[in-house]
Coordinates of C-alpha atoms in Angstrom, one line a residue:
M37 CA -90.8 -45.4 -21.2
H38 CA -88.0 -46.7 -18.8
V39 CA -85.6 -46.5 -21.1
R40 CA -86.1 -43.0 -21.5
R41 CA -86.4 -42.1 -18.0
V42 CA -82.6 -44.2 -17.6
I43 CA -81.2 -41.8 -20.7
D44 CA -82.5 -39.2 -18.9
L45 CA -80.8 -39.7 -15.6
L46 CA -77.0 -40.8 -17.1
K47 CA -77.6 -37.2 -19.1
R48 CA -77.9 -35.6 -15.4
N49 CA -75.7 -37.2 -13.9
G50 CA -73.1 -37.0 -16.6
T51 CA -73.6 -32.9 -17.2
D52 CA -73.5 -32.4 -12.8
L53 CA -70.1 -35.1 -12.9
L54 CA -68.6 -32.1 -16.2
Q55 CA -70.2 -29.3 -14.7
L56 CA -70.0 -29.6 -10.8
F57 CA -66.4 -31.6 -10.4
L58 CA -64.0 -32.8 -13.5
L59 CA -64.5 -28.8 -15.2
P60 CA -64.1 -27.4 -11.9
I61 CA -61.3 -29.8 -10.6
L62 CA -59.1 -28.9 -13.6
L63 CA -60.1 -25.1 -13.0
A64 CA -58.5 -24.8 -9.3
L65 CA -56.1 -26.6 -10.5
L66 CA -54.3 -24.1 -12.8
P67 CA -53.0 -20.8 -12.2
W68 CA -55.5 -18.5 -10.7
K69 CA -55.3 -16.1 -13.3
I70 CA -55.7 -18.6 -16.4
G71 CA -58.4 -20.1 -14.5
F72 CA -60.2 -17.0 -14.4
R73 CA -59.8 -15.8 -17.7
L74 CA -61.2 -19.0 -18.6
L75 CA -63.9 -19.1 -16.6
R76 CA -64.6 -15.2 -17.9
R77 CA -64.6 -16.7 -21.5
M78 CA -66.6 -19.3 -21.0
A79 CA -69.4 -17.1 -19.3
R80 CA -69.3 -15.0 -22.4
Q81 CA -70.2 -17.8 -24.4
G82 CA -72.6 -20.0 -23.0
L83 CA -70.4 -22.6 -21.6
G84 CA -72.5 -24.2 -18.5
D85 CA -75.1 -22.0 -19.0
G86 CA -78.3 -23.5 -18.3
P87 CA -82.3 -22.7 -17.6
G88 CA -81.3 -21.0 -13.9
V89 CA -79.8 -18.2 -16.1
E90 CA -82.5 -17.4 -18.1
R91 CA -84.7 -17.6 -15.3
A92 CA -82.8 -15.3 -12.8
W93 CA -83.2 -13.1 -15.6
Q94 CA -86.3 -12.5 -16.0
A95 CA -87.0 -12.6 -12.1
A96 CA -84.6 -9.6 -12.1
R97 CA -85.9 -7.9 -15.3
P98 CA -89.0 -6.1 -13.9
H99 CA -86.5 -4.1 -10.8
L100 CA -83.8 -3.4 -13.6
P101 CA -86.0 -1.2 -15.7
G102 CA -84.0 0.3 -19.1
Q103 CA -80.9 -2.6 -18.8
D104 CA -82.4 -4.4 -21.7
A105 CA -80.7 -4.0 -23.6
E106 CA -77.5 -5.0 -21.3
A107 CA -79.5 -7.9 -20.9
E108 CA -76.7 -10.3 -22.4
E109 CA -73.6 -9.2 -20.3
W110 CA -75.6 -9.3 -16.9
K111 CA -76.6 -13.1 -18.0
S112 CA -72.5 -13.3 -18.4
R113 CA -71.7 -11.9 -15.2
F114 CA -74.5 -13.9 -13.2
R115 CA -73.2 -17.1 -15.2
L116 CA -69.6 -16.0 -14.0
L117 CA -70.7 -16.4 -10.5
Q118 CA -72.0 -19.5 -10.8
L119 CA -68.6 -20.6 -12.4
V120 CA -66.8 -19.5 -9.6
E121 CA -68.6 -19.8 -6.9
R122 CA -68.3 -24.1 -8.2
V123 CA -64.6 -23.5 -8.7
D124 CA -63.8 -22.1 -5.3
T125 CA -65.5 -25.4 -3.6
W126 CA -62.6 -27.0 -5.1
L127 CA -60.2 -23.9 -4.0
V128 CA -61.0 -23.7 -0.6
L129 CA -59.4 -28.0 -0.6
F130 CA -56.7 -27.2 -2.8
R131 CA -54.6 -24.3 -1.5
S132 CA -53.7 -22.8 1.1
A133 CA -54.3 -20.2 4.0
R134 CA -51.2 -18.4 2.1
W135 CA -52.6 -18.5 -1.0
W136 CA -55.9 -17.4 0.0
S137 CA -54.7 -14.2 2.0
R138 CA -53.1 -13.1 -1.0
Q139 CA -56.8 -13.4 -3.2
I140 CA -58.4 -11.0 -0.5
D141 CA -59.1 -7.5 -0.4
R142 CA -60.8 -6.8 3.0
T143 CA -62.6 -3.5 4.3
G144 CA -63.0 -3.3 7.7
T145 CA -62.0 -5.3 10.9
W146 CA -63.1 -8.1 12.7
P147 CA -63.9 -7.6 16.7
D148 CA -60.6 -8.4 18.7
H149 CA -62.7 -11.1 21.1
V150 CA -63.8 -14.3 20.1
G151 CA -67.8 -13.9 20.9
P152 CA -70.4 -15.2 20.1
F153 CA -71.7 -13.4 17.5
V154 CA -74.6 -13.7 14.8
L155 CA -72.5 -12.9 11.3
L156 CA -75.2 -11.5 9.0
T157 CA -74.6 -12.1 5.1
S158 CA -76.6 -12.3 1.8
H159 CA -76.2 -14.7 -1.4
W160 CA -74.8 -11.7 -3.2
G161 CA -71.4 -12.2 -4.2
G162 CA -69.9 -15.5 -3.3
G163 CA -67.9 -16.2 -0.2
Q164 CA -67.1 -20.3 0.3
W165 CA -63.7 -19.1 1.5
I166 CA -64.7 -17.0 4.2
W167 CA -64.4 -19.9 6.5
R168 CA -60.4 -20.0 7.0
Q169 CA -60.8 -15.7 7.6
L170 CA -63.3 -16.9 10.4
H171 CA -61.4 -19.1 11.8
E172 CA -57.5 -17.2 11.5
A173 CA -59.7 -14.2 13.4
G174 CA -60.2 -16.7 16.3
I175 CA -64.3 -17.1 15.5
P176 CA -65.3 -20.7 15.1
A177 CA -68.3 -20.0 13.2
H178 CA -71.5 -22.6 12.4
F179 CA -73.2 -22.1 9.1
L180 CA -77.2 -21.7 9.6
A181 CA -78.3 -23.3 6.0
R182 CA -81.4 -24.8 4.9
R183 CA -80.9 -28.8 3.6
V184 CA -80.1 -28.5 -0.8
Q185 CA -82.0 -30.2 -3.0
A186 CA -80.5 -31.8 -5.8
E187 CA -82.1 -29.0 -8.4
D188 CA -80.3 -26.8 -6.5
L189 CA -76.8 -27.5 -7.6
G190 CA -77.2 -29.6 -10.6
G191 CA -79.8 -32.0 -11.9
G192 CA -78.8 -35.3 -10.2
R193 CA -77.7 -37.6 -7.6
L194 CA -73.8 -36.1 -8.0
A195 CA -75.1 -32.6 -7.0
M196 CA -75.1 -34.3 -3.5
W197 CA -72.2 -35.2 -3.6
F198 CA -71.1 -32.0 -4.3
A199 CA -73.4 -30.0 -1.8
R200 CA -71.7 -33.2 0.7
V201 CA -68.2 -31.4 -0.4
R202 CA -69.3 -28.2 0.1
E203 CA -70.1 -29.2 3.9
F204 CA -66.8 -30.4 4.1
G205 CA -64.6 -27.7 2.7
I206 CA -66.4 -25.6 5.8
V207 CA -65.1 -27.8 8.4
R208 CA -61.6 -28.5 6.3
Q209 CA -60.9 -24.7 6.4
G210 CA -61.7 -24.3 10.2
G211 CA -65.6 -24.2 10.2
C212 CA -67.8 -26.1 12.9
K213 CA -70.6 -28.1 11.8
V214 CA -73.0 -27.0 9.3
I215 CA -76.7 -26.3 11.2
F216 CA -79.8 -26.7 9.3
T217 CA -83.0 -24.6 9.5
G218 CA -85.6 -26.3 10.8
G219 CA -86.5 -26.8 15.2
S220 CA -82.4 -24.8 14.9
S221 CA -82.9 -22.8 17.9
A222 CA -82.1 -25.5 20.2
R223 CA -78.5 -25.7 18.3
I224 CA -78.2 -22.2 18.2
L225 CA -78.1 -21.5 21.5
E226 CA -76.1 -25.0 22.3
A227 CA -73.3 -23.0 19.9
F228 CA -73.9 -19.7 22.2
Q229 CA -72.9 -21.3 25.4
H230 CA -70.1 -22.9 23.7
R231 CA -68.9 -19.8 21.9
H232 CA -69.7 -20.8 18.8
S233 CA -70.6 -17.5 16.5
V234 CA -73.0 -18.9 13.0
V235 CA -73.3 -17.6 10.0
G236 CA -76.6 -16.7 8.4
M237 CA -78.5 -15.3 5.5
L238 CA -81.9 -14.0 5.7
D239 CA -82.4 -13.2 1.7
L240 CA -84.7 -16.2 1.3
P241 CA -88.1 -16.9 0.7
A242 CA -90.2 -17.1 4.3
T243 CA -92.1 -20.1 5.5
T244 CA -95.7 -20.1 7.2
S245 CA -93.9 -21.3 10.0
Q246 CA -91.4 -18.5 10.1
A247 CA -91.5 -14.9 11.3
V248 CA -91.2 -12.5 8.9
L249 CA -90.4 -8.3 8.7
R250 CA -91.1 -5.6 5.7
R251 CA -88.1 -3.7 4.5
P252 CA -88.0 -1.4 0.9
L253 CA -84.9 -3.4 -1.4
L254 CA -84.3 -1.9 -4.8
D255 CA -87.8 -0.6 -6.3
G256 CA -90.0 -2.7 -4.4
E257 CA -90.2 -4.4 -0.9
V258 CA -89.1 -7.7 -0.2
V259 CA -90.4 -9.8 3.3
I260 CA -87.3 -11.3 5.4
P261 CA -87.3 -14.2 8.0
Y262 CA -85.6 -13.0 11.5
G263 CA -86.1 -15.9 13.7
L264 CA -82.2 -15.8 13.9
L265 CA -82.4 -12.4 14.6
R266 CA -84.8 -13.2 17.7
V267 CA -82.4 -16.0 19.0
A268 CA -79.8 -13.8 18.8
A269 CA -81.8 -11.2 21.2
A270 CA -83.0 -13.3 23.0
A271 CA -79.6 -14.4 24.1
G272 CA -77.7 -11.4 24.4
V273 CA -75.2 -12.1 21.3
E274 CA -73.8 -9.3 19.2
V275 CA -74.7 -8.8 15.4
L276 CA -72.2 -8.7 13.1
M277 CA -72.4 -8.2 8.9
F278 CA -70.4 -8.8 6.3
S279 CA -70.5 -9.1 2.0
C280 CA -68.2 -11.2 0.3
S281 CA -67.5 -10.8 -3.8
F282 CA -65.3 -10.8 -6.6
D283 CA -63.6 -8.6 -8.7
P284 CA -65.3 -9.5 -12.7
D285 CA -62.1 -8.4 -14.0
T286 CA -59.4 -10.0 -12.1
G287 CA -61.0 -12.1 -9.8
R288 CA -59.7 -11.0 -6.9
R289 CA -62.1 -11.4 -4.0
R290 CA -63.4 -8.8 -1.9
L291 CA -64.2 -8.8 2.3
Q292 CA -66.2 -6.4 3.8
I293 CA -67.0 -6.4 6.8
I294 CA -69.7 -3.8 8.5
E295 CA -69.8 -2.1 11.5
M296 CA -72.9 -2.4 13.0
P297 CA -75.0 0.1 15.0
T298 CA -74.2 -0.3 19.1
A299 CA -76.8 -2.4 20.8
A300 CA -79.2 -2.0 17.7
D301 CA -82.4 -3.7 18.2
V302 CA -84.1 -6.3 15.4
Q303 CA -86.1 -3.9 13.8
A304 CA -83.0 -1.8 12.9
I305 CA -80.7 -4.8 12.2
A306 CA -83.2 -6.1 10.1
S307 CA -83.3 -2.7 8.1
A308 CA -79.5 -2.2 8.1
Y309 CA -79.6 -5.7 6.3
V310 CA -81.8 -5.1 3.7
E311 CA -80.2 -1.8 2.9
Q312 CA -76.5 -3.3 2.5
L313 CA -78.2 -6.1 0.3
D314 CA -79.6 -3.1 -1.9
R315 CA -76.4 -1.4 -2.2
C316 CA -75.1 -4.6 -3.1
L317 CA -77.8 -5.1 -6.0
R318 CA -77.1 -1.3 -7.3
S319 CA -73.3 -1.5 -7.3
E320 CA -74.2 -5.3 -9.1
S321 CA -77.2 -6.9 -9.5
A322 CA -76.2 -9.6 -11.5
Y323 CA -74.6 -11.1 -8.2
W324 CA -77.5 -11.9 -6.2
Q325 CA -77.9 -15.5 -6.2
V326 CA -80.9 -16.3 -5.3
W327 CA -82.8 -13.7 -8.4
S328 CA -84.9 -17.2 -9.3
S329 CA -86.7 -16.9 -5.7
A330 CA -86.8 -13.2 -5.6
P331 CA -90.5 -13.6 -6.6
L332 CA -91.2 -15.3 -3.5
M333 CA -89.5 -12.6 -2.0
F334 CA -91.3 -9.3 -3.0
V335 CA -94.3 -8.3 -2.0
R336 CA -97.2 -6.2 -3.4
P337 CA -97.8 -2.2 -2.5
G338 CA -100.8 -2.7 -0.1
S339 CA -100.1 -6.7 0.4
D340 CA -99.4 -7.6 4.2
C341 CA -96.0 -9.6 5.7
A342 CA -98.5 -12.8 6.7
A343 CA -99.6 -13.1 3.3
A344 CA -96.9 -13.2 1.9
A345 CA -95.4 -16.2 3.8
A346 CA -98.1 -17.9 2.6
A347 CA -97.9 -17.4 -0.7
V348 CA -94.1 -19.7 -0.4
E349 CA -96.0 -22.5 0.7

């Protein structure tokens, strides 16, 4: 039994070494047009596939009526998203600000003052490159994130090393240190005092200790935690919103900066956030990275928010 565990450990870490380090680094060193074409071919052929892709499809399927015939194409696009995210981890370290500026098509503009702001985005698309854009716009920002578990990125200890590389990439691009959730309010307020902004995402399953709001999404309703919005409101901090994605044909990056209603309250901001996520999912449902967790966010008609949050625990 001990030998079997050792073999399993070596397999998991060997897979992580190939899929998180060796292959993405090689592709990141190639001209991007060539690298992206190879990523598209890998996605179509199921290379780098894992149980996460099938779990994502099974979670998405009930909310995407009539798309069963397109299941393989959907999985290919979801797989492409995962592959691009891995390569981006290295591209943000290897490529210059000038190179990135040529790769991004931007809609909207950043504010002309420093802030601080709460910058809302979602797990739709992929935007590890956003920190350099914020730095160039003169917006120093922290990322508010949950602590990564090895199974979130891979299967073994090397996956945690990969998570450290991603954190380093944020700082390398001009971002501030990551703020981890769980008693984070004091650190968020401290960041505001230094005129630093905070980037956060609300499209995650809530825990029983988090306040949640219920909003319509696709064919159902979801509950989302909104503690970050309450902290922003209490501190009088302006809330902005943006989304990041890429063109599945060319690999060009897309940044959309969304103008929020003036003096919008927490309820209105939460509604605008989920409405934007809904538009994103209707335009490309396969780009939602957290589909596997979606069953913990969608709630049954007539159920209350507290019961939905308790179901996560």
